[in-house]
Amino acid sequence: MAKSGKKQLMDSLCRILSERPIAGILVGYSGGADSSALLRLLWEYCSKRGIYLCAVHVHHGIRGTEADRDAAFCKAQCEHLSVDFFCEYADVPTLAKESGRGIEETARDCRYAAFAKIAAADARISHIATAHNADDQAETVLLHLIRGCGIDGLCGIPTERTLDGVTVIRPLIGVSKCDIVGYCAENRIEYILDSTNSDTAYARNFVRHELLPGILHLNPSALTAISRMTAALSEDSEYLASEAAAFFAENVRENAIDAAVLAHAPRPIAARTVAMLFAQLSEKMPERVHIDAVLALASAENGASVSLPDGITATKHNGTLRLSRETTASPFCYPLKPGINRFSEPDFAVYLTKRGASGADFKKDNEYLKNIYKLSIHTSVNSAKIKGELFVRSRMDGDAYRYGGMTRRIKKLCNDRGLSAVMRAHLPMICDGDGILWVPGFGTADRVCGGEELLDMIYYYN
């Protein structure tokens, strides 16, 4: 077993490492059987080839003195092998509580943040190696399946991916836990046990100890079968991803897309396009329910919106679907003068001209503004009824004005239109000394309607 077991693991490692030039490897080292086996295999591989090797252990702040023991064990093992050792500390329980996310997800994010930090600080590190195995792959696929994933979820853990410009590799992804433990036993490789790994309150542990054994009873070759499935589905997923990337490049501008184009695209392409739109704004991955909500929005009425995770909102306005991050916009207030009034925060323009003024000037100014802004809205007011100076400002709590014979609250108007928080923050209130005269997209105040001395107002925006 010793020779064949070691050969199997080393063959698996060499298949992945020999495909690429490697300057240095950072190995994620928990001290468990998987990472202990990987560290020893990498130590042998790198020592023979002059490749730099270092290891990092992440202390999650979860298991008290047991976690301290793990860190000390990992440090001692690395010192024995003359491998550079790093230990990163994270208060996972506090971080999970603050973010509203689970312990497992938060711990994983902390580990990869530590990997990225150390790799970024050392130019010798070209690759990060983690000890995911075939059992981990099966558990991940089953967890994704139970949660109702799509094809990408069924692809499981990729053999490699990129993390902040560094390649993450999983050399043992095709090797079973049983074979790894056997390799450690036959080669007298010490490792430690994490007591939380037996706690089935954690979803992955439940799958590992309750669900997967039953599947292996039905099919002893289930791990191999699942690995074969993930490989086949990964090929399909890569093809769909390339098609979606081409569709995205052709149709998306400034994180917005024609809603009709998205609605009529093949659903696998449309769903991936939404995921890519989301990825422009967040490192988190949207769930299928969020993607479906955005796809439904593409066929909804203008003015509709959908709230998404991580403070992102999808809105449909004038036939365009846009994803944007909810931000606390700074209030604005600008004076208005005849002619062009252009502003940058937020980006819009207001053009004022008396009815009957030089048509040549208006034509020139209008063409200039239309080259900058895609959309415009027009109204006219009785200039004789304007009180004081004109100005434009952002929305304020309690804003209301009377038009169409009714007093209307701006908040209700925005709610009825389904405007997002960002759109509300950027909505201009054109005012005089007596209050709001006009809100573009809504009505003109009754008190300035009619008459002969008309002032034309045009609002330009994107």
mmCIF file of C-alpha atoms in Angstrom, residues 117-421:
data_model
loop_
_atom_site.group_PDB
_atom_site.id
_atom_site.type_symbol
_atom_site.label_atom_id
_atom_site.label_comp_id
_atom_site.label_asym_id
_atom_site.label_seq_id
_atom_site.Cartn_x
_atom_site.Cartn_y
_atom_site.Cartn_z
ATOM 1 C CA LYS A 117 -2.535 38.540 1.383
ATOM 2 C CA ILE A 118 0.536 36.323 1.753
ATOM 3 C CA ALA A 119 0.820 35.620 -1.987
ATOM 4 C CA ALA A 120 0.623 39.341 -2.772
ATOM 5 C CA ALA A 121 3.492 40.069 -0.372
ATOM 6 C CA ASP A 122 5.945 37.580 -1.928
ATOM 7 C CA ALA A 123 6.744 37.677 -5.646
ATOM 8 C CA ARG A 124 8.092 34.112 -5.454
ATOM 9 C CA ILE A 125 4.594 32.711 -4.899
ATOM 10 C CA SER A 126 2.968 31.910 -8.243
ATOM 11 C CA HIS A 127 0.520 29.256 -7.004
ATOM 12 C CA ILE A 128 -1.636 28.485 -3.977
ATOM 13 C CA ALA A 129 -2.351 24.812 -3.246
ATOM 14 C CA THR A 130 -5.336 23.602 -1.228
ATOM 15 C CA ALA A 131 -5.993 20.027 -0.119
ATOM 16 C CA HIS A 132 -9.518 19.478 -1.436
ATOM 17 C CA ASN A 133 -10.096 15.810 -2.238
ATOM 18 C CA ALA A 134 -12.669 13.649 -4.046
ATOM 19 C CA ASP A 135 -14.845 13.417 -0.923
ATOM 20 C CA ASP A 136 -14.881 17.218 -0.664
ATOM 21 C CA GLN A 137 -15.899 17.351 -4.315
ATOM 22 C CA ALA A 138 -18.807 14.960 -3.767
ATOM 23 C CA GLU A 139 -19.929 16.821 -0.628
ATOM 24 C CA THR A 140 -19.858 20.148 -2.463
ATOM 25 C CA VAL A 141 -21.877 18.812 -5.396
ATOM 26 C CA LEU A 142 -24.467 17.302 -3.041
ATOM 27 C CA LEU A 143 -24.746 20.544 -1.043
ATOM 28 C CA HIS A 144 -25.235 22.523 -4.250
ATOM 29 C CA LEU A 145 -27.780 19.999 -5.524
ATOM 30 C CA ILE A 146 -29.801 20.139 -2.294
ATOM 31 C CA ARG A 147 -29.882 23.931 -2.488
ATOM 32 C CA GLY A 148 -31.165 23.856 -6.065
ATOM 33 C CA CYS A 149 -28.149 24.900 -8.115
ATOM 34 C CA GLY A 150 -27.705 25.137 -11.863
ATOM 35 C CA ILE A 151 -25.093 23.486 -14.050
ATOM 36 C CA ASP A 152 -22.266 25.621 -12.628
ATOM 37 C CA GLY A 153 -23.012 24.397 -9.110
ATOM 38 C CA LEU A 154 -22.909 20.788 -10.271
ATOM 39 C CA CYS A 155 -19.405 21.394 -11.632
ATOM 40 C CA GLY A 156 -18.273 21.428 -8.007
ATOM 41 C CA ILE A 157 -14.788 22.532 -6.973
ATOM 42 C CA PRO A 158 -12.608 23.452 -9.978
ATOM 43 C CA THR A 159 -9.158 21.919 -10.289
ATOM 44 C CA GLU A 160 -7.810 25.446 -10.570
ATOM 45 C CA ARG A 161 -8.982 29.034 -10.425
ATOM 46 C CA THR A 162 -7.493 32.514 -10.113
ATOM 47 C CA LEU A 163 -7.318 34.456 -6.852
ATOM 48 C CA ASP A 164 -6.094 38.054 -7.196
ATOM 49 C CA GLY A 165 -3.774 37.119 -10.049
ATOM 50 C CA VAL A 166 -2.423 33.942 -8.421
ATOM 51 C CA THR A 167 -3.467 30.458 -9.557
ATOM 52 C CA VAL A 168 -5.158 28.269 -6.937
ATOM 53 C CA ILE A 169 -4.631 24.549 -7.598
ATOM 54 C CA ARG A 170 -6.184 21.425 -6.010
ATOM 55 C CA PRO A 171 -3.693 18.595 -6.681
ATOM 56 C CA LEU A 172 -5.645 15.981 -4.672
ATOM 57 C CA ILE A 173 -9.134 16.718 -6.022
ATOM 58 C CA GLY A 174 -9.308 13.266 -7.638
ATOM 59 C CA VAL A 175 -8.044 11.314 -4.598
ATOM 60 C CA SER A 176 -10.369 9.870 -1.951
ATOM 61 C CA LYS A 177 -10.117 10.692 1.742
ATOM 62 C CA CYS A 178 -9.594 7.005 2.447
ATOM 63 C CA ASP A 179 -6.515 6.866 0.208
ATOM 64 C CA ILE A 180 -5.115 10.057 1.743
ATOM 65 C CA VAL A 181 -5.490 8.726 5.296
ATOM 66 C CA GLY A 182 -3.906 5.455 4.164
ATOM 67 C CA TYR A 183 -0.956 7.354 2.678
ATOM 68 C CA CYS A 184 -0.449 9.227 5.959
ATOM 69 C CA ALA A 185 -0.563 5.994 7.968
ATOM 70 C CA GLU A 186 1.855 4.085 5.728
ATOM 71 C CA ASN A 187 4.323 6.983 5.629
ATOM 72 C CA ARG A 188 4.004 7.894 9.323
ATOM 73 C CA ILE A 189 2.805 11.411 8.591
ATOM 74 C CA GLU A 190 1.369 13.021 11.701
ATOM 75 C CA TYR A 191 -1.862 14.989 11.551
ATOM 76 C CA ILE A 192 -4.491 16.330 13.929
ATOM 77 C CA LEU A 193 -8.256 15.958 14.157
ATOM 78 C CA ASP A 194 -10.657 18.905 14.271
ATOM 79 C CA SER A 195 -13.388 18.136 16.812
ATOM 80 C CA THR A 196 -15.916 20.255 14.889
ATOM 81 C CA ASN A 197 -15.619 17.924 11.888
ATOM 82 C CA SER A 198 -17.949 15.485 13.651
ATOM 83 C CA ASP A 199 -20.577 18.123 14.484
ATOM 84 C CA THR A 200 -23.486 17.431 12.108
ATOM 85 C CA ALA A 201 -25.023 20.802 12.948
ATOM 86 C CA TYR A 202 -22.774 22.030 10.134
ATOM 87 C CA ALA A 203 -24.325 21.255 6.747
ATOM 88 C CA ARG A 204 -21.139 19.858 5.214
ATOM 89 C CA ASN A 205 -20.565 17.549 8.171
ATOM 90 C CA PHE A 206 -24.125 16.251 7.893
ATOM 91 C CA VAL A 207 -23.568 15.428 4.232
ATOM 92 C CA ARG A 208 -20.202 13.842 5.077
ATOM 93 C CA HIS A 209 -21.374 11.632 7.939
ATOM 94 C CA GLU A 210 -25.042 10.983 7.142
ATOM 95 C CA LEU A 211 -25.711 11.381 3.419
ATOM 96 C CA LEU A 212 -22.520 10.382 1.603
ATOM 97 C CA PRO A 213 -22.111 6.983 3.354
ATOM 98 C CA GLY A 214 -25.593 6.002 2.166
ATOM 99 C CA ILE A 215 -24.737 6.997 -1.395
ATOM 100 C CA LEU A 216 -21.512 4.992 -1.246
ATOM 101 C CA HIS A 217 -23.530 2.016 -0.003
ATOM 102 C CA LEU A 218 -25.685 2.246 -3.133
ATOM 103 C CA ASN A 219 -22.672 2.781 -5.390
ATOM 104 C CA PRO A 220 -19.179 2.162 -3.973
ATOM 105 C CA SER A 221 -17.773 4.016 -7.004
ATOM 106 C CA ALA A 222 -19.887 7.120 -6.380
ATOM 107 C CA LEU A 223 -16.869 9.395 -5.810
ATOM 108 C CA THR A 224 -15.440 8.439 -9.195
ATOM 109 C CA ALA A 225 -18.849 8.806 -10.834
ATOM 110 C CA ILE A 226 -19.360 12.271 -9.356
ATOM 111 C CA SER A 227 -15.867 13.340 -10.439
ATOM 112 C CA ARG A 228 -16.619 12.106 -13.957
ATOM 113 C CA MET A 229 -19.883 14.077 -13.973
ATOM 114 C CA THR A 230 -18.231 17.298 -12.784
ATOM 115 C CA ALA A 231 -15.603 16.996 -15.523
ATOM 116 C CA ALA A 232 -18.252 16.555 -18.230
ATOM 117 C CA LEU A 233 -20.428 19.379 -16.931
ATOM 118 C CA SER A 234 -17.406 21.664 -16.624
ATOM 119 C CA GLU A 235 -16.851 21.354 -20.376
ATOM 120 C CA ASP A 236 -20.471 22.358 -21.031
ATOM 121 C CA SER A 237 -20.225 25.195 -18.515
ATOM 122 C CA GLU A 238 -17.055 26.556 -20.116
ATOM 123 C CA TYR A 239 -18.752 26.623 -23.523
ATOM 124 C CA LEU A 240 -21.813 28.448 -22.169
ATOM 125 C CA ALA A 241 -19.553 30.878 -20.310
ATOM 126 C CA SER A 242 -17.705 31.743 -23.528
ATOM 127 C CA GLU A 243 -20.997 32.327 -25.369
ATOM 128 C CA ALA A 244 -22.272 34.491 -22.503
ATOM 129 C CA ALA A 245 -19.043 36.505 -22.459
ATOM 130 C CA ALA A 246 -19.464 37.298 -26.160
ATOM 131 C CA PHE A 247 -23.118 38.275 -25.591
ATOM 132 C CA PHE A 248 -22.080 40.465 -22.652
ATOM 133 C CA ALA A 249 -19.375 42.237 -24.660
ATOM 134 C CA GLU A 250 -21.803 42.954 -27.492
ATOM 135 C CA ASN A 251 -24.791 44.140 -25.470
ATOM 136 C CA VAL A 252 -23.750 45.511 -22.059
ATOM 137 C CA ARG A 253 -22.715 49.122 -21.625
ATOM 138 C CA GLU A 254 -22.063 50.781 -18.246
ATOM 139 C CA ASN A 255 -23.568 47.782 -16.443
ATOM 140 C CA ALA A 256 -26.845 48.177 -18.316
ATOM 141 C CA ILE A 257 -28.528 46.238 -21.120
ATOM 142 C CA ASP A 258 -31.576 46.617 -23.328
ATOM 143 C CA ALA A 259 -34.231 44.736 -21.350
ATOM 144 C CA ALA A 260 -35.832 43.304 -24.501
ATOM 145 C CA VAL A 261 -32.485 41.937 -25.707
ATOM 146 C CA LEU A 262 -31.942 40.213 -22.358
ATOM 147 C CA ALA A 263 -35.509 38.886 -22.234
ATOM 148 C CA HIS A 264 -35.205 37.260 -25.675
ATOM 149 C CA ALA A 265 -31.742 35.747 -25.154
ATOM 150 C CA PRO A 266 -31.494 31.987 -24.500
ATOM 151 C CA ARG A 267 -32.037 31.574 -20.784
ATOM 152 C CA PRO A 268 -28.610 29.992 -20.014
ATOM 153 C CA ILE A 269 -26.935 32.972 -21.709
ATOM 154 C CA ALA A 270 -29.246 35.512 -20.065
ATOM 155 C CA ALA A 271 -28.675 34.026 -16.604
ATOM 156 C CA ARG A 272 -24.908 34.153 -17.004
ATOM 157 C CA THR A 273 -25.149 37.722 -18.264
ATOM 158 C CA VAL A 274 -27.005 38.729 -15.099
ATOM 159 C CA ALA A 275 -24.343 36.988 -12.999
ATOM 160 C CA MET A 276 -21.630 38.930 -14.842
ATOM 161 C CA LEU A 277 -23.518 42.205 -14.337
ATOM 162 C CA PHE A 278 -23.655 41.404 -10.627
ATOM 163 C CA ALA A 279 -19.945 40.522 -10.571
ATOM 164 C CA GLN A 280 -19.103 44.024 -11.823
ATOM 165 C CA LEU A 281 -20.344 45.348 -8.470
ATOM 166 C CA SER A 282 -19.754 42.588 -5.920
ATOM 167 C CA GLU A 283 -17.382 39.736 -5.119
ATOM 168 C CA LYS A 284 -20.317 37.684 -3.849
ATOM 169 C CA MET A 285 -22.162 35.290 -6.117
ATOM 170 C CA PRO A 286 -25.921 35.806 -6.589
ATOM 171 C CA GLU A 287 -28.157 32.831 -5.917
ATOM 172 C CA ARG A 288 -30.435 31.412 -8.593
ATOM 173 C CA VAL A 289 -33.482 33.064 -7.032
ATOM 174 C CA HIS A 290 -31.840 36.477 -7.489
ATOM 175 C CA ILE A 291 -30.910 35.783 -11.111
ATOM 176 C CA ASP A 292 -34.471 34.631 -11.839
ATOM 177 C CA ALA A 293 -35.832 37.831 -10.267
ATOM 178 C CA VAL A 294 -33.669 39.985 -12.550
ATOM 179 C CA LEU A 295 -34.694 37.971 -15.615
ATOM 180 C CA ALA A 296 -38.353 38.488 -14.659
ATOM 181 C CA LEU A 297 -37.628 42.211 -14.306
ATOM 182 C CA ALA A 298 -36.486 42.305 -17.945
ATOM 183 C CA SER A 299 -40.086 41.564 -18.994
ATOM 184 C CA ALA A 300 -41.717 43.776 -16.348
ATOM 185 C CA GLU A 301 -43.071 47.312 -16.695
ATOM 186 C CA ASN A 302 -40.733 50.304 -16.731
ATOM 187 C CA GLY A 303 -40.068 51.653 -13.249
ATOM 188 C CA ALA A 304 -39.924 48.227 -11.599
ATOM 189 C CA SER A 305 -36.939 47.255 -9.459
ATOM 190 C CA VAL A 306 -35.511 44.285 -7.557
ATOM 191 C CA SER A 307 -33.345 44.393 -4.420
ATOM 192 C CA LEU A 308 -30.359 42.041 -4.584
ATOM 193 C CA PRO A 309 -27.723 40.973 -2.043
ATOM 194 C CA ASP A 310 -24.790 43.182 -1.037
ATOM 195 C CA GLY A 311 -26.738 46.427 -1.449
ATOM 196 C CA ILE A 312 -27.287 46.051 -5.199
ATOM 197 C CA THR A 313 -30.493 46.995 -7.007
ATOM 198 C CA ALA A 314 -31.695 46.057 -10.487
ATOM 199 C CA THR A 315 -33.981 48.617 -12.132
ATOM 200 C CA LYS A 316 -35.827 48.865 -15.418
ATOM 201 C CA HIS A 317 -36.201 52.370 -16.785
ATOM 202 C CA ASN A 318 -37.077 53.418 -20.341
ATOM 203 C CA GLY A 319 -36.528 49.872 -21.572
ATOM 204 C CA THR A 320 -33.049 49.607 -20.059
ATOM 205 C CA LEU A 321 -32.190 47.178 -17.271
ATOM 206 C CA ARG A 322 -29.388 48.366 -15.006
ATOM 207 C CA LEU A 323 -27.650 46.972 -11.935
ATOM 208 C CA SER A 324 -26.256 49.520 -9.493
ATOM 209 C CA ARG A 325 -25.071 49.636 -5.924
ATOM 210 C CA GLU A 326 -27.251 51.341 -3.368
ATOM 211 C CA THR A 327 -25.177 54.228 -2.069
ATOM 212 C CA THR A 328 -25.798 57.148 0.216
ATOM 213 C CA ALA A 329 -25.622 59.941 -2.335
ATOM 214 C CA SER A 330 -24.588 63.413 -1.220
ATOM 215 C CA PRO A 331 -27.413 65.974 -1.310
ATOM 216 C CA PHE A 332 -27.088 68.612 -4.019
ATOM 217 C CA CYS A 333 -28.406 72.125 -4.647
ATOM 218 C CA TYR A 334 -27.422 74.228 -7.674
ATOM 219 C CA PRO A 335 -28.648 77.628 -8.972
ATOM 220 C CA LEU A 336 -30.200 77.715 -12.459
ATOM 221 C CA LYS A 337 -29.619 80.365 -15.103
ATOM 222 C CA PRO A 338 -30.898 80.821 -18.676
ATOM 223 C CA GLY A 339 -29.212 78.467 -21.162
ATOM 224 C CA ILE A 340 -27.162 75.382 -20.325
ATOM 225 C CA ASN A 341 -26.849 74.251 -16.702
ATOM 226 C CA ARG A 342 -24.685 71.132 -16.520
ATOM 227 C CA PHE A 343 -23.751 69.275 -13.329
ATOM 228 C CA SER A 344 -21.473 66.353 -12.505
ATOM 229 C CA GLU A 345 -22.760 65.145 -9.102
ATOM 230 C CA PRO A 346 -25.098 63.653 -10.179
ATOM 231 C CA ASP A 347 -24.533 63.865 -13.918
ATOM 232 C CA PHE A 348 -27.410 65.730 -15.599
ATOM 233 C CA ALA A 349 -28.225 69.044 -17.285
ATOM 234 C CA VAL A 350 -31.109 71.528 -17.228
ATOM 235 C CA TYR A 351 -31.691 73.868 -20.160
ATOM 236 C CA LEU A 352 -33.791 77.018 -19.697
ATOM 237 C CA THR A 353 -35.018 79.231 -22.530
ATOM 238 C CA LYS A 354 -37.850 81.717 -22.922
ATOM 239 C CA ARG A 355 -40.428 80.691 -25.493
ATOM 240 C CA GLY A 356 -39.743 82.651 -28.680
ATOM 241 C CA ALA A 357 -36.024 83.168 -28.007
ATOM 242 C CA SER A 358 -33.454 82.519 -30.745
ATOM 243 C CA GLY A 359 -34.210 79.160 -32.320
ATOM 244 C CA ALA A 360 -30.660 78.934 -33.662
ATOM 245 C CA ASP A 361 -29.186 79.088 -30.148
ATOM 246 C CA PHE A 362 -31.550 76.418 -28.885
ATOM 247 C CA LYS A 363 -30.825 74.114 -31.822
ATOM 248 C CA LYS A 364 -27.072 74.397 -31.262
ATOM 249 C CA ASP A 365 -27.321 73.885 -27.488
ATOM 250 C CA ASN A 366 -29.771 71.009 -27.862
ATOM 251 C CA GLU A 367 -27.488 69.165 -30.289
ATOM 252 C CA TYR A 368 -24.568 69.684 -27.906
ATOM 253 C CA LEU A 369 -26.461 68.219 -24.948
ATOM 254 C CA LYS A 370 -27.900 65.329 -26.950
ATOM 255 C CA ASN A 371 -24.349 64.256 -27.795
ATOM 256 C CA ILE A 372 -23.712 63.884 -24.051
ATOM 257 C CA TYR A 373 -27.042 62.606 -22.726
ATOM 258 C CA LYS A 374 -29.217 59.875 -24.188
ATOM 259 C CA LEU A 375 -32.555 61.032 -22.764
ATOM 260 C CA SER A 376 -34.453 64.255 -22.143
ATOM 261 C CA ILE A 377 -37.771 65.431 -20.684
ATOM 262 C CA HIS A 378 -39.458 68.778 -21.447
ATOM 263 C CA THR A 379 -41.974 71.022 -19.740
ATOM 264 C CA SER A 380 -42.915 74.707 -19.806
ATOM 265 C CA VAL A 381 -43.916 77.061 -16.978
ATOM 266 C CA ASN A 382 -45.388 80.557 -16.703
ATOM 267 C CA SER A 383 -42.307 82.671 -16.030
ATOM 268 C CA ALA A 384 -44.467 85.505 -14.635
ATOM 269 C CA LYS A 385 -45.521 83.248 -11.751
ATOM 270 C CA ILE A 386 -42.004 82.197 -10.718
ATOM 271 C CA LYS A 387 -41.101 83.500 -7.261
ATOM 272 C CA GLY A 388 -37.483 84.499 -6.728
ATOM 273 C CA GLU A 389 -34.543 82.573 -8.201
ATOM 274 C CA LEU A 390 -34.692 79.146 -9.796
ATOM 275 C CA PHE A 391 -32.570 76.296 -8.444
ATOM 276 C CA VAL A 392 -32.408 72.497 -8.593
ATOM 277 C CA ARG A 393 -31.873 70.311 -5.531
ATOM 278 C CA SER A 394 -32.068 66.725 -4.336
ATOM 279 C CA ARG A 395 -35.141 65.215 -2.712
ATOM 280 C CA MET A 396 -35.824 66.012 0.947
ATOM 281 C CA ASP A 397 -37.970 64.259 3.546
ATOM 282 C CA GLY A 398 -41.572 65.428 3.328
ATOM 283 C CA ASP A 399 -41.272 66.880 -0.185
ATOM 284 C CA ALA A 400 -44.651 67.406 -1.858
ATOM 285 C CA TYR A 401 -46.216 69.666 -4.471
ATOM 286 C CA ARG A 402 -49.569 70.155 -6.164
ATOM 287 C CA TYR A 403 -50.179 69.171 -9.762
ATOM 288 C CA GLY A 404 -53.163 67.792 -11.637
ATOM 289 C CA GLY A 405 -55.427 69.211 -8.925
ATOM 290 C CA MET A 406 -53.878 67.077 -6.157
ATOM 291 C CA THR A 407 -51.080 67.495 -3.625
ATOM 292 C CA ARG A 408 -48.656 64.637 -4.155
ATOM 293 C CA ARG A 409 -45.847 63.422 -1.927
ATOM 294 C CA ILE A 410 -42.584 62.703 -3.744
ATOM 295 C CA LYS A 411 -42.024 59.574 -1.657
ATOM 296 C CA LYS A 412 -45.319 58.059 -2.820
ATOM 297 C CA LEU A 413 -44.645 58.998 -6.435
ATOM 298 C CA CYS A 414 -41.281 57.215 -6.238
ATOM 299 C CA ASN A 415 -42.851 54.178 -4.588
ATOM 300 C CA ASP A 416 -45.524 53.981 -7.281
ATOM 301 C CA ARG A 417 -42.843 54.064 -9.993
ATOM 302 C CA GLY A 418 -40.649 51.527 -8.174
ATOM 303 C CA LEU A 419 -37.625 53.837 -8.197
ATOM 304 C CA SER A 420 -34.524 52.486 -6.464
ATOM 305 C CA ALA A 421 -32.769 54.351 -3.656
#
